[in-house]
Amino acid sequence: MGSEMCIRDRYFYYSADEDLEYRKYVAPWQTVVDVKHATQQVVEYESEENRIKYKKEDFGIPEDQFVIVIAGNRLDTEITEEFLKIIYRILDVNEKIVIAYFGECKGIESLVADSGYEDRMYFLGEQEYFREALAMADVFLNPPRSGGGTGGFYAILENVPVITLDHCDVESLTGEEFVCGSVSYTHL
C-alpha cells in the first residue's frame, strides 16, 4: 500500500478518542487531511518516488509563466462573456500571467480565438491525473458557479492557493480568507 496512492474517505461520526485510535494506523508516508467545514476526512497514501510530478512545460507552458487554472465539466455554460472580460483584465496585469483550462470548453476557446489573448490561454482538456495536473498551477480560480468543489479540494491538497466567490462548494473548503465578495468587470 505504501508505493501507490489511494484516498480513503470517512463519512461516519467518530469521537476524538476514536480519531486518535484511527491515526495510530497512519504510516509515515501517509497524510491525514482535514477539510475545513466538511463532514469527511481523507487519508491519503502516497509514495513520493512513484507520484507523477507534472511541470508547466509538460503542458507546453513555459516554466516562468504564472499559471491560473480554471477547471470544470461545464465551463462553456459557467464562464460568461463578463467573466472573460475579467480574465482579460487579469491578463493585462502582467505578461507572464496565463490561463489554463482543464475540461472540455470548445465554446470558450471559440470566444477567445480572436481576443488578442488567445496565445496566453491553454485549453488542456480533461486530465486523467487531475490532482497531479493541478500541482503545476500557481492559483486555482473558481468562476462564478455553485460547483468546483473537487478542483478546489485537490488544489488545496497540492498547496495551490484558491480564489473563489462565496456561496459555492469551494467556499466551504477554503474559508473566508480566499473568498471574493463579488466579481464584476466594473470593480477592477
Short mmCIF file of N, CA and C in Angstrom, two decimals:
data_model
loop_
_atom_site.label_atom_id
_atom_site.label_comp_id
_atom_site.label_asym_id
_atom_site.label_seq_id
_atom_site.Cartn_x
_atom_site.Cartn_y
_atom_site.Cartn_z
N MET A 1 0.82 -1.18 0.00
CA MET A 1 0.00 0.00 0.00
C MET A 1 0.86 1.25 0.00
N GLY A 2 2.08 1.19 0.52
CA GLY A 2 2.91 2.36 0.63
C GLY A 2 3.45 2.89 -0.68
N SER A 3 3.47 2.10 -1.75
CA SER A 3 4.03 2.56 -3.02
C SER A 3 2.98 3.05 -3.99
N GLU A 4 1.71 3.02 -3.61
CA GLU A 4 0.67 3.51 -4.50
C GLU A 4 -0.17 4.55 -3.78
N MET A 5 -0.89 5.33 -4.57
CA MET A 5 -1.70 6.37 -3.96
C MET A 5 -3.17 5.96 -4.00
N CYS A 6 -3.84 6.12 -2.90
CA CYS A 6 -5.28 5.95 -2.87
C CYS A 6 -5.84 6.86 -1.79
N ILE A 7 -7.10 7.16 -1.90
CA ILE A 7 -7.73 8.07 -0.95
C ILE A 7 -8.82 7.32 -0.21
N ARG A 8 -8.87 7.51 1.07
CA ARG A 8 -9.91 6.91 1.91
C ARG A 8 -10.75 8.02 2.50
N ASP A 9 -12.04 7.92 2.39
CA ASP A 9 -12.96 8.90 2.97
C ASP A 9 -13.63 8.30 4.19
N ARG A 10 -13.86 9.14 5.20
CA ARG A 10 -14.64 8.73 6.36
C ARG A 10 -15.87 9.61 6.41
N TYR A 11 -17.03 9.01 6.23
CA TYR A 11 -18.28 9.75 6.24
C TYR A 11 -19.09 9.48 7.49
N PHE A 12 -18.52 8.82 8.46
CA PHE A 12 -19.26 8.45 9.66
C PHE A 12 -18.79 9.29 10.84
N TYR A 13 -19.64 9.38 11.84
CA TYR A 13 -19.29 10.11 13.05
C TYR A 13 -18.21 9.34 13.81
N TYR A 14 -17.28 10.07 14.39
CA TYR A 14 -16.27 9.45 15.23
C TYR A 14 -15.89 10.45 16.33
N SER A 15 -15.60 9.92 17.47
CA SER A 15 -15.23 10.76 18.60
C SER A 15 -13.74 11.11 18.52
N ALA A 16 -13.31 12.01 19.37
CA ALA A 16 -11.89 12.39 19.42
C ALA A 16 -11.02 11.18 19.78
N ASP A 17 -11.49 10.36 20.71
CA ASP A 17 -10.73 9.16 21.09
C ASP A 17 -10.63 8.18 19.92
N GLU A 18 -11.74 8.00 19.19
CA GLU A 18 -11.72 7.11 18.03
C GLU A 18 -10.79 7.65 16.95
N ASP A 19 -10.75 8.97 16.79
CA ASP A 19 -9.85 9.57 15.81
C ASP A 19 -8.40 9.32 16.17
N LEU A 20 -8.04 9.47 17.45
CA LEU A 20 -6.67 9.18 17.89
C LEU A 20 -6.32 7.72 17.64
N GLU A 21 -7.25 6.82 17.91
CA GLU A 21 -7.02 5.40 17.65
C GLU A 21 -6.80 5.14 16.16
N TYR A 22 -7.63 5.76 15.34
CA TYR A 22 -7.53 5.60 13.88
C TYR A 22 -6.17 6.09 13.37
N ARG A 23 -5.71 7.22 13.89
CA ARG A 23 -4.46 7.81 13.42
C ARG A 23 -3.23 6.98 13.79
N LYS A 24 -3.35 6.07 14.75
CA LYS A 24 -2.23 5.19 15.09
C LYS A 24 -1.83 4.32 13.90
N TYR A 25 -2.78 4.07 13.01
CA TYR A 25 -2.53 3.19 11.87
C TYR A 25 -2.03 3.93 10.64
N VAL A 26 -1.82 5.22 10.73
CA VAL A 26 -1.33 6.00 9.61
C VAL A 26 0.18 5.82 9.53
N ALA A 27 0.64 5.35 8.39
CA ALA A 27 2.07 5.10 8.18
C ALA A 27 2.81 6.42 7.92
N PRO A 28 4.14 6.42 8.02
CA PRO A 28 4.92 7.65 7.83
C PRO A 28 4.70 8.31 6.47
N TRP A 29 4.37 7.56 5.43
CA TRP A 29 4.20 8.14 4.10
C TRP A 29 2.76 8.60 3.85
N GLN A 30 1.91 8.47 4.84
CA GLN A 30 0.51 8.85 4.69
C GLN A 30 0.25 10.20 5.35
N THR A 31 -0.80 10.84 4.88
CA THR A 31 -1.20 12.13 5.42
C THR A 31 -2.69 12.10 5.71
N VAL A 32 -3.08 12.63 6.85
CA VAL A 32 -4.49 12.80 7.14
C VAL A 32 -4.80 14.26 6.86
N VAL A 33 -5.77 14.50 6.01
CA VAL A 33 -6.14 15.85 5.62
C VAL A 33 -7.53 16.14 6.17
N ASP A 34 -7.65 17.15 7.00
CA ASP A 34 -8.94 17.60 7.49
C ASP A 34 -9.43 18.71 6.59
N VAL A 35 -10.61 18.56 6.04
CA VAL A 35 -11.18 19.55 5.15
C VAL A 35 -12.07 20.47 5.96
N LYS A 36 -11.75 21.75 5.95
CA LYS A 36 -12.48 22.73 6.74
C LYS A 36 -13.96 22.74 6.34
N HIS A 37 -14.83 22.72 7.32
CA HIS A 37 -16.28 22.79 7.13
C HIS A 37 -16.86 21.57 6.43
N ALA A 38 -16.11 20.52 6.26
CA ALA A 38 -16.64 19.34 5.58
C ALA A 38 -16.88 18.24 6.61
N THR A 39 -17.68 17.27 6.24
CA THR A 39 -18.01 16.19 7.16
C THR A 39 -17.15 14.97 6.89
N GLN A 40 -16.15 15.11 6.07
CA GLN A 40 -15.32 13.95 5.77
C GLN A 40 -13.87 14.24 6.10
N GLN A 41 -13.12 13.20 6.30
CA GLN A 41 -11.68 13.30 6.40
C GLN A 41 -11.11 12.36 5.36
N VAL A 42 -9.97 12.71 4.85
CA VAL A 42 -9.35 11.90 3.81
C VAL A 42 -7.99 11.45 4.32
N VAL A 43 -7.71 10.19 4.16
CA VAL A 43 -6.37 9.68 4.42
C VAL A 43 -5.77 9.39 3.06
N GLU A 44 -4.65 9.98 2.82
CA GLU A 44 -4.03 9.86 1.52
C GLU A 44 -2.77 9.01 1.66
N TYR A 45 -2.66 8.00 0.83
CA TYR A 45 -1.50 7.14 0.82
C TYR A 45 -0.70 7.47 -0.43
N GLU A 46 0.52 7.86 -0.25
CA GLU A 46 1.31 8.13 -1.44
C GLU A 46 2.79 7.91 -1.16
N SER A 47 3.46 7.52 -2.21
CA SER A 47 4.89 7.39 -2.17
C SER A 47 5.45 8.44 -3.12
N GLU A 48 6.21 9.35 -2.63
CA GLU A 48 6.70 10.46 -3.44
C GLU A 48 7.49 9.99 -4.66
N GLU A 49 8.25 8.92 -4.52
CA GLU A 49 9.06 8.50 -5.67
C GLU A 49 8.22 7.94 -6.81
N ASN A 50 7.00 7.46 -6.54
CA ASN A 50 6.14 6.92 -7.58
C ASN A 50 5.08 7.91 -8.06
N ARG A 51 5.03 9.05 -7.46
CA ARG A 51 3.99 10.04 -7.77
C ARG A 51 4.33 10.79 -9.04
N ILE A 52 3.32 11.03 -9.88
CA ILE A 52 3.50 11.83 -11.08
C ILE A 52 3.79 13.27 -10.65
N LYS A 53 4.82 13.85 -11.22
CA LYS A 53 5.20 15.21 -10.88
C LYS A 53 5.18 16.05 -12.15
N TYR A 54 4.02 16.66 -12.43
CA TYR A 54 3.89 17.49 -13.63
C TYR A 54 4.57 18.84 -13.43
N LYS A 55 5.12 19.33 -14.51
CA LYS A 55 5.66 20.67 -14.57
C LYS A 55 4.87 21.43 -15.62
N LYS A 56 4.98 22.72 -15.58
CA LYS A 56 4.28 23.55 -16.57
C LYS A 56 4.66 23.16 -17.98
N GLU A 57 5.93 22.88 -18.20
CA GLU A 57 6.39 22.54 -19.55
C GLU A 57 5.76 21.24 -20.07
N ASP A 58 5.27 20.37 -19.19
CA ASP A 58 4.57 19.16 -19.63
C ASP A 58 3.28 19.50 -20.36
N PHE A 59 2.79 20.72 -20.16
CA PHE A 59 1.57 21.19 -20.81
C PHE A 59 1.86 22.23 -21.88
N GLY A 60 3.13 22.39 -22.23
CA GLY A 60 3.51 23.38 -23.24
C GLY A 60 3.54 24.80 -22.72
N ILE A 61 3.61 24.96 -21.40
CA ILE A 61 3.63 26.27 -20.77
C ILE A 61 5.04 26.54 -20.25
N PRO A 62 5.64 27.66 -20.64
CA PRO A 62 6.98 27.98 -20.11
C PRO A 62 6.97 28.05 -18.59
N GLU A 63 8.02 27.56 -17.97
CA GLU A 63 8.11 27.49 -16.52
C GLU A 63 8.07 28.86 -15.85
N ASP A 64 8.43 29.93 -16.56
CA ASP A 64 8.43 31.25 -15.93
C ASP A 64 7.06 31.94 -15.97
N GLN A 65 6.05 31.27 -16.49
CA GLN A 65 4.70 31.83 -16.54
C GLN A 65 3.98 31.61 -15.21
N PHE A 66 3.10 32.54 -14.86
CA PHE A 66 2.25 32.42 -13.69
C PHE A 66 0.93 31.84 -14.17
N VAL A 67 0.64 30.60 -13.76
CA VAL A 67 -0.50 29.86 -14.31
C VAL A 67 -1.70 29.92 -13.37
N ILE A 68 -2.81 30.42 -13.90
CA ILE A 68 -4.09 30.40 -13.21
C ILE A 68 -4.91 29.29 -13.86
N VAL A 69 -5.30 28.30 -13.08
CA VAL A 69 -6.09 27.19 -13.59
C VAL A 69 -7.56 27.41 -13.28
N ILE A 70 -8.38 27.19 -14.30
CA ILE A 70 -9.83 27.16 -14.16
C ILE A 70 -10.25 25.78 -14.64
N ALA A 71 -10.96 25.04 -13.80
CA ALA A 71 -11.29 23.65 -14.13
C ALA A 71 -12.76 23.37 -13.95
N GLY A 72 -13.29 22.49 -14.79
CA GLY A 72 -14.68 22.09 -14.62
C GLY A 72 -15.21 21.30 -15.80
N ASN A 73 -16.35 20.69 -15.59
CA ASN A 73 -17.01 19.90 -16.63
C ASN A 73 -18.04 20.69 -17.42
N ARG A 74 -18.38 21.90 -16.94
CA ARG A 74 -19.42 22.70 -17.59
C ARG A 74 -18.94 24.13 -17.84
N LEU A 75 -17.67 24.31 -18.13
CA LEU A 75 -17.11 25.65 -18.26
C LEU A 75 -17.78 26.46 -19.35
N ASP A 76 -18.20 25.82 -20.44
CA ASP A 76 -18.86 26.56 -21.52
C ASP A 76 -20.14 27.25 -21.06
N THR A 77 -20.80 26.69 -20.07
CA THR A 77 -22.02 27.33 -19.57
C THR A 77 -21.76 28.16 -18.32
N GLU A 78 -20.65 27.91 -17.64
CA GLU A 78 -20.37 28.61 -16.38
C GLU A 78 -19.55 29.89 -16.57
N ILE A 79 -18.76 29.96 -17.62
CA ILE A 79 -17.94 31.15 -17.85
C ILE A 79 -18.66 32.05 -18.85
N THR A 80 -19.00 33.22 -18.38
CA THR A 80 -19.76 34.18 -19.19
C THR A 80 -18.80 35.14 -19.91
N GLU A 81 -19.34 35.89 -20.85
CA GLU A 81 -18.52 36.90 -21.51
C GLU A 81 -18.05 37.96 -20.52
N GLU A 82 -18.87 38.29 -19.52
CA GLU A 82 -18.45 39.25 -18.49
C GLU A 82 -17.26 38.70 -17.71
N PHE A 83 -17.29 37.40 -17.37
CA PHE A 83 -16.17 36.81 -16.65
C PHE A 83 -14.92 36.77 -17.54
N LEU A 84 -15.09 36.54 -18.84
CA LEU A 84 -13.94 36.58 -19.75
C LEU A 84 -13.31 37.98 -19.76
N LYS A 85 -14.12 39.03 -19.67
CA LYS A 85 -13.57 40.39 -19.59
C LYS A 85 -12.71 40.55 -18.34
N ILE A 86 -13.14 39.93 -17.26
CA ILE A 86 -12.35 39.97 -16.02
C ILE A 86 -11.04 39.22 -16.21
N ILE A 87 -11.12 38.07 -16.87
CA ILE A 87 -9.89 37.31 -17.16
C ILE A 87 -8.94 38.15 -18.01
N TYR A 88 -9.47 38.86 -19.00
CA TYR A 88 -8.62 39.72 -19.83
C TYR A 88 -7.95 40.80 -18.98
N ARG A 89 -8.68 41.38 -18.04
CA ARG A 89 -8.10 42.40 -17.15
C ARG A 89 -6.99 41.80 -16.29
N ILE A 90 -7.21 40.57 -15.82
CA ILE A 90 -6.17 39.88 -15.04
C ILE A 90 -4.93 39.68 -15.91
N LEU A 91 -5.13 39.26 -17.14
CA LEU A 91 -4.00 39.05 -18.05
C LEU A 91 -3.26 40.35 -18.35
N ASP A 92 -3.98 41.47 -18.33
CA ASP A 92 -3.35 42.77 -18.57
C ASP A 92 -2.40 43.19 -17.45
N VAL A 93 -2.56 42.61 -16.27
CA VAL A 93 -1.73 42.98 -15.12
C VAL A 93 -0.26 42.68 -15.37
N ASN A 94 0.01 41.53 -15.99
CA ASN A 94 1.40 41.12 -16.21
C ASN A 94 1.46 40.15 -17.38
N GLU A 95 2.41 40.34 -18.26
CA GLU A 95 2.52 39.49 -19.45
C GLU A 95 2.90 38.04 -19.15
N LYS A 96 3.32 37.77 -17.93
CA LYS A 96 3.69 36.40 -17.55
C LYS A 96 2.49 35.58 -17.06
N ILE A 97 1.34 36.22 -16.88
CA ILE A 97 0.13 35.50 -16.42
C ILE A 97 -0.52 34.80 -17.60
N VAL A 98 -0.85 33.52 -17.40
CA VAL A 98 -1.58 32.74 -18.40
C VAL A 98 -2.72 32.00 -17.71
N ILE A 99 -3.72 31.61 -18.51
CA ILE A 99 -4.86 30.86 -18.01
C ILE A 99 -4.80 29.46 -18.61
N ALA A 100 -4.94 28.45 -17.77
CA ALA A 100 -5.02 27.06 -18.24
C ALA A 100 -6.40 26.52 -17.87
N TYR A 101 -7.12 26.02 -18.86
CA TYR A 101 -8.44 25.45 -18.65
C TYR A 101 -8.34 23.93 -18.63
N PHE A 102 -8.85 23.31 -17.58
CA PHE A 102 -8.97 21.85 -17.50
C PHE A 102 -10.44 21.52 -17.71
N GLY A 103 -10.74 20.70 -18.68
CA GLY A 103 -12.11 20.34 -19.02
C GLY A 103 -12.40 20.77 -20.44
N GLU A 104 -13.38 20.14 -21.04
CA GLU A 104 -13.76 20.49 -22.40
C GLU A 104 -14.49 21.83 -22.39
N CYS A 105 -14.03 22.75 -23.22
CA CYS A 105 -14.68 24.06 -23.29
C CYS A 105 -14.42 24.68 -24.67
N LYS A 106 -14.91 24.01 -25.69
CA LYS A 106 -14.74 24.47 -27.07
C LYS A 106 -15.40 25.83 -27.29
N GLY A 107 -16.52 26.10 -26.59
CA GLY A 107 -17.19 27.38 -26.73
C GLY A 107 -16.31 28.54 -26.27
N ILE A 108 -15.65 28.38 -25.15
CA ILE A 108 -14.76 29.42 -24.64
C ILE A 108 -13.58 29.58 -25.59
N GLU A 109 -13.07 28.47 -26.06
CA GLU A 109 -11.94 28.52 -27.00
C GLU A 109 -12.32 29.33 -28.23
N SER A 110 -13.54 29.16 -28.72
CA SER A 110 -14.01 29.94 -29.88
C SER A 110 -14.16 31.41 -29.53
N LEU A 111 -14.69 31.70 -28.34
CA LEU A 111 -14.89 33.09 -27.92
C LEU A 111 -13.59 33.88 -27.83
N VAL A 112 -12.51 33.22 -27.39
CA VAL A 112 -11.25 33.93 -27.20
C VAL A 112 -10.32 33.84 -28.41
N ALA A 113 -10.75 33.15 -29.46
CA ALA A 113 -9.89 32.89 -30.62
C ALA A 113 -9.29 34.17 -31.21
N ASP A 114 -10.04 35.22 -31.27
CA ASP A 114 -9.55 36.48 -31.84
C ASP A 114 -9.55 37.61 -30.82
N SER A 115 -9.34 37.29 -29.56
CA SER A 115 -9.43 38.27 -28.48
C SER A 115 -8.14 39.07 -28.29
N GLY A 116 -7.06 38.58 -28.84
CA GLY A 116 -5.76 39.18 -28.56
C GLY A 116 -5.08 38.52 -27.37
N TYR A 117 -5.80 37.63 -26.70
CA TYR A 117 -5.26 36.92 -25.53
C TYR A 117 -5.13 35.42 -25.79
N GLU A 118 -5.50 34.98 -26.97
CA GLU A 118 -5.55 33.55 -27.26
C GLU A 118 -4.21 32.85 -27.06
N ASP A 119 -3.10 33.56 -27.25
CA ASP A 119 -1.79 32.94 -27.06
C ASP A 119 -1.42 32.80 -25.58
N ARG A 120 -2.25 33.33 -24.68
CA ARG A 120 -1.99 33.23 -23.25
C ARG A 120 -3.02 32.36 -22.56
N MET A 121 -3.75 31.58 -23.35
CA MET A 121 -4.73 30.65 -22.81
C MET A 121 -4.43 29.26 -23.33
N TYR A 122 -4.45 28.32 -22.42
CA TYR A 122 -4.14 26.92 -22.74
C TYR A 122 -5.38 26.09 -22.45
N PHE A 123 -5.89 25.44 -23.49
CA PHE A 123 -7.07 24.59 -23.35
C PHE A 123 -6.57 23.15 -23.30
N LEU A 124 -6.51 22.62 -22.09
CA LEU A 124 -5.82 21.35 -21.85
C LEU A 124 -6.75 20.15 -21.75
N GLY A 125 -8.04 20.36 -21.88
CA GLY A 125 -9.00 19.25 -21.88
C GLY A 125 -9.08 18.55 -20.53
N GLU A 126 -9.70 17.39 -20.56
CA GLU A 126 -9.83 16.60 -19.34
C GLU A 126 -8.47 16.02 -18.96
N GLN A 127 -8.23 15.94 -17.68
CA GLN A 127 -6.95 15.44 -17.16
C GLN A 127 -7.16 14.11 -16.46
N GLU A 128 -6.50 13.08 -16.95
CA GLU A 128 -6.61 11.77 -16.31
C GLU A 128 -6.12 11.82 -14.87
N TYR A 129 -5.03 12.54 -14.65
CA TYR A 129 -4.47 12.71 -13.31
C TYR A 129 -4.71 14.15 -12.89
N PHE A 130 -5.97 14.44 -12.61
CA PHE A 130 -6.43 15.81 -12.36
C PHE A 130 -5.69 16.46 -11.20
N ARG A 131 -5.62 15.78 -10.09
CA ARG A 131 -4.95 16.36 -8.92
C ARG A 131 -3.48 16.65 -9.22
N GLU A 132 -2.80 15.72 -9.81
CA GLU A 132 -1.39 15.90 -10.12
C GLU A 132 -1.19 17.03 -11.12
N ALA A 133 -2.12 17.17 -12.08
CA ALA A 133 -2.04 18.26 -13.06
C ALA A 133 -2.21 19.61 -12.38
N LEU A 134 -3.09 19.69 -11.39
CA LEU A 134 -3.30 20.95 -10.66
C LEU A 134 -2.05 21.43 -9.95
N ALA A 135 -1.16 20.52 -9.62
CA ALA A 135 0.04 20.89 -8.87
C ALA A 135 0.92 21.89 -9.61
N MET A 136 0.79 21.96 -10.94
CA MET A 136 1.63 22.90 -11.69
C MET A 136 1.07 24.32 -11.66
N ALA A 137 -0.13 24.50 -11.12
CA ALA A 137 -0.77 25.82 -11.09
C ALA A 137 -0.17 26.71 -10.01
N ASP A 138 -0.23 28.00 -10.26
CA ASP A 138 0.15 28.97 -9.24
C ASP A 138 -1.07 29.41 -8.45
N VAL A 139 -2.25 29.38 -9.08
CA VAL A 139 -3.52 29.73 -8.45
C VAL A 139 -4.63 28.92 -9.10
N PHE A 140 -5.60 28.48 -8.29
CA PHE A 140 -6.83 27.87 -8.80
C PHE A 140 -7.92 28.93 -8.68
N LEU A 141 -8.53 29.29 -9.81
CA LEU A 141 -9.58 30.30 -9.83
C LEU A 141 -10.91 29.62 -10.10
N ASN A 142 -11.84 29.76 -9.18
CA ASN A 142 -13.17 29.18 -9.34
C ASN A 142 -14.08 30.27 -9.91
N PRO A 143 -14.62 30.08 -11.12
CA PRO A 143 -15.50 31.10 -11.70
C PRO A 143 -16.84 31.15 -10.96
N PRO A 144 -17.66 32.16 -11.24
CA PRO A 144 -18.97 32.24 -10.59
C PRO A 144 -19.83 31.02 -10.94
N ARG A 145 -20.07 30.18 -9.95
CA ARG A 145 -20.87 28.97 -10.12
C ARG A 145 -21.09 28.36 -8.74
N SER A 146 -21.94 27.37 -8.67
CA SER A 146 -22.17 26.73 -7.38
C SER A 146 -21.18 25.59 -7.13
N GLY A 147 -20.58 25.04 -8.16
CA GLY A 147 -19.71 23.88 -8.03
C GLY A 147 -18.24 24.24 -7.91
N GLY A 148 -17.40 23.31 -8.31
CA GLY A 148 -15.96 23.50 -8.28
C GLY A 148 -15.29 22.88 -7.07
N GLY A 149 -16.06 22.18 -6.25
CA GLY A 149 -15.52 21.64 -5.00
C GLY A 149 -14.37 20.67 -5.17
N THR A 150 -14.47 19.79 -6.17
CA THR A 150 -13.40 18.81 -6.37
C THR A 150 -12.10 19.50 -6.76
N GLY A 151 -12.18 20.44 -7.70
CA GLY A 151 -10.99 21.18 -8.10
C GLY A 151 -10.39 21.96 -6.95
N GLY A 152 -11.24 22.64 -6.19
CA GLY A 152 -10.76 23.39 -5.04
C GLY A 152 -10.11 22.49 -4.00
N PHE A 153 -10.73 21.34 -3.77
CA PHE A 153 -10.21 20.39 -2.79
C PHE A 153 -8.82 19.89 -3.20
N TYR A 154 -8.69 19.48 -4.46
CA TYR A 154 -7.40 18.98 -4.92
C TYR A 154 -6.35 20.09 -4.97
N ALA A 155 -6.75 21.30 -5.32
CA ALA A 155 -5.80 22.42 -5.31
C ALA A 155 -5.25 22.63 -3.90
N ILE A 156 -6.12 22.59 -2.92
CA ILE A 156 -5.68 22.74 -1.53
C ILE A 156 -4.71 21.63 -1.14
N LEU A 157 -5.02 20.40 -1.53
CA LEU A 157 -4.11 19.29 -1.22
C LEU A 157 -2.74 19.47 -1.87
N GLU A 158 -2.72 20.16 -3.02
CA GLU A 158 -1.45 20.39 -3.73
C GLU A 158 -0.81 21.72 -3.34
N ASN A 159 -1.32 22.36 -2.30
CA ASN A 159 -0.79 23.65 -1.82
C ASN A 159 -0.87 24.76 -2.86
N VAL A 160 -1.92 24.71 -3.67
CA VAL A 160 -2.17 25.76 -4.66
C VAL A 160 -3.22 26.69 -4.07
N PRO A 161 -2.93 27.98 -3.99
CA PRO A 161 -3.92 28.92 -3.46
C PRO A 161 -5.20 28.91 -4.30
N VAL A 162 -6.33 29.09 -3.64
CA VAL A 162 -7.64 29.04 -4.27
C VAL A 162 -8.31 30.40 -4.11
N ILE A 163 -8.89 30.90 -5.21
CA ILE A 163 -9.68 32.12 -5.17
C ILE A 163 -11.08 31.76 -5.65
N THR A 164 -12.10 32.16 -4.89
CA THR A 164 -13.47 31.79 -5.22
C THR A 164 -14.43 32.88 -4.76
N LEU A 165 -15.67 32.77 -5.19
CA LEU A 165 -16.75 33.60 -4.68
C LEU A 165 -17.39 32.89 -3.51
N ASP A 166 -18.26 33.58 -2.81
CA ASP A 166 -18.97 32.92 -1.72
C ASP A 166 -20.17 32.13 -2.25
N HIS A 167 -20.79 31.39 -1.38
CA HIS A 167 -21.99 30.59 -1.69
C HIS A 167 -21.73 29.53 -2.76
N CYS A 168 -20.62 28.83 -2.65
CA CYS A 168 -20.34 27.73 -3.57
C CYS A 168 -19.60 26.62 -2.83
N ASP A 169 -19.43 25.49 -3.51
CA ASP A 169 -18.75 24.35 -2.91
C ASP A 169 -17.34 24.70 -2.44
N VAL A 170 -16.64 25.50 -3.22
CA VAL A 170 -15.25 25.80 -2.92
C VAL A 170 -15.12 26.65 -1.66
N GLU A 171 -16.04 27.57 -1.44
CA GLU A 171 -16.00 28.40 -0.23
C GLU A 171 -16.02 27.55 1.03
N SER A 172 -16.78 26.46 1.00
CA SER A 172 -16.87 25.61 2.18
C SER A 172 -15.53 24.94 2.49
N LEU A 173 -14.63 24.88 1.52
CA LEU A 173 -13.31 24.29 1.73
C LEU A 173 -12.27 25.32 2.17
N THR A 174 -12.36 26.52 1.62
CA THR A 174 -11.29 27.49 1.82
C THR A 174 -11.48 28.37 3.04
N GLY A 175 -12.71 28.63 3.41
CA GLY A 175 -12.95 29.62 4.44
C GLY A 175 -12.90 31.00 3.82
N GLU A 176 -13.22 32.02 4.58
CA GLU A 176 -13.42 33.36 4.05
C GLU A 176 -12.15 34.04 3.56
N GLU A 177 -10.97 33.57 3.95
CA GLU A 177 -9.73 34.22 3.56
C GLU A 177 -9.51 34.24 2.05
N PHE A 178 -10.08 33.29 1.32
CA PHE A 178 -9.86 33.19 -0.12
C PHE A 178 -11.12 33.48 -0.93
N VAL A 179 -12.09 34.12 -0.29
CA VAL A 179 -13.37 34.38 -0.93
C VAL A 179 -13.46 35.85 -1.33
N CYS A 180 -13.85 36.09 -2.58
CA CYS A 180 -14.13 37.44 -3.06
C CYS A 180 -15.62 37.69 -2.86
N GLY A 181 -15.96 38.85 -2.35
CA GLY A 181 -17.36 39.18 -2.11
C GLY A 181 -18.18 39.28 -3.37
N SER A 182 -17.56 39.76 -4.45
CA SER A 182 -18.25 39.85 -5.74
C SER A 182 -17.21 39.88 -6.84
N VAL A 183 -17.68 39.63 -8.02
CA VAL A 183 -16.80 39.72 -9.17
C VAL A 183 -17.54 40.52 -10.23
N SER A 184 -16.93 41.59 -10.64
CA SER A 184 -17.55 42.45 -11.63
C SER A 184 -16.46 43.17 -12.39
N TYR A 185 -16.66 43.29 -13.66
CA TYR A 185 -15.71 43.99 -14.51
C TYR A 185 -15.54 45.43 -14.04
N THR A 186 -16.59 46.04 -13.53
CA THR A 186 -16.50 47.44 -13.13
C THR A 186 -15.72 47.63 -11.84
N HIS A 187 -15.51 46.55 -11.05
CA HIS A 187 -14.76 46.66 -9.80
C HIS A 187 -13.25 46.58 -9.99
N LEU A 188 -12.82 46.23 -11.18
CA LEU A 188 -11.38 46.08 -11.41
C LEU A 188 -10.72 47.39 -11.76
#
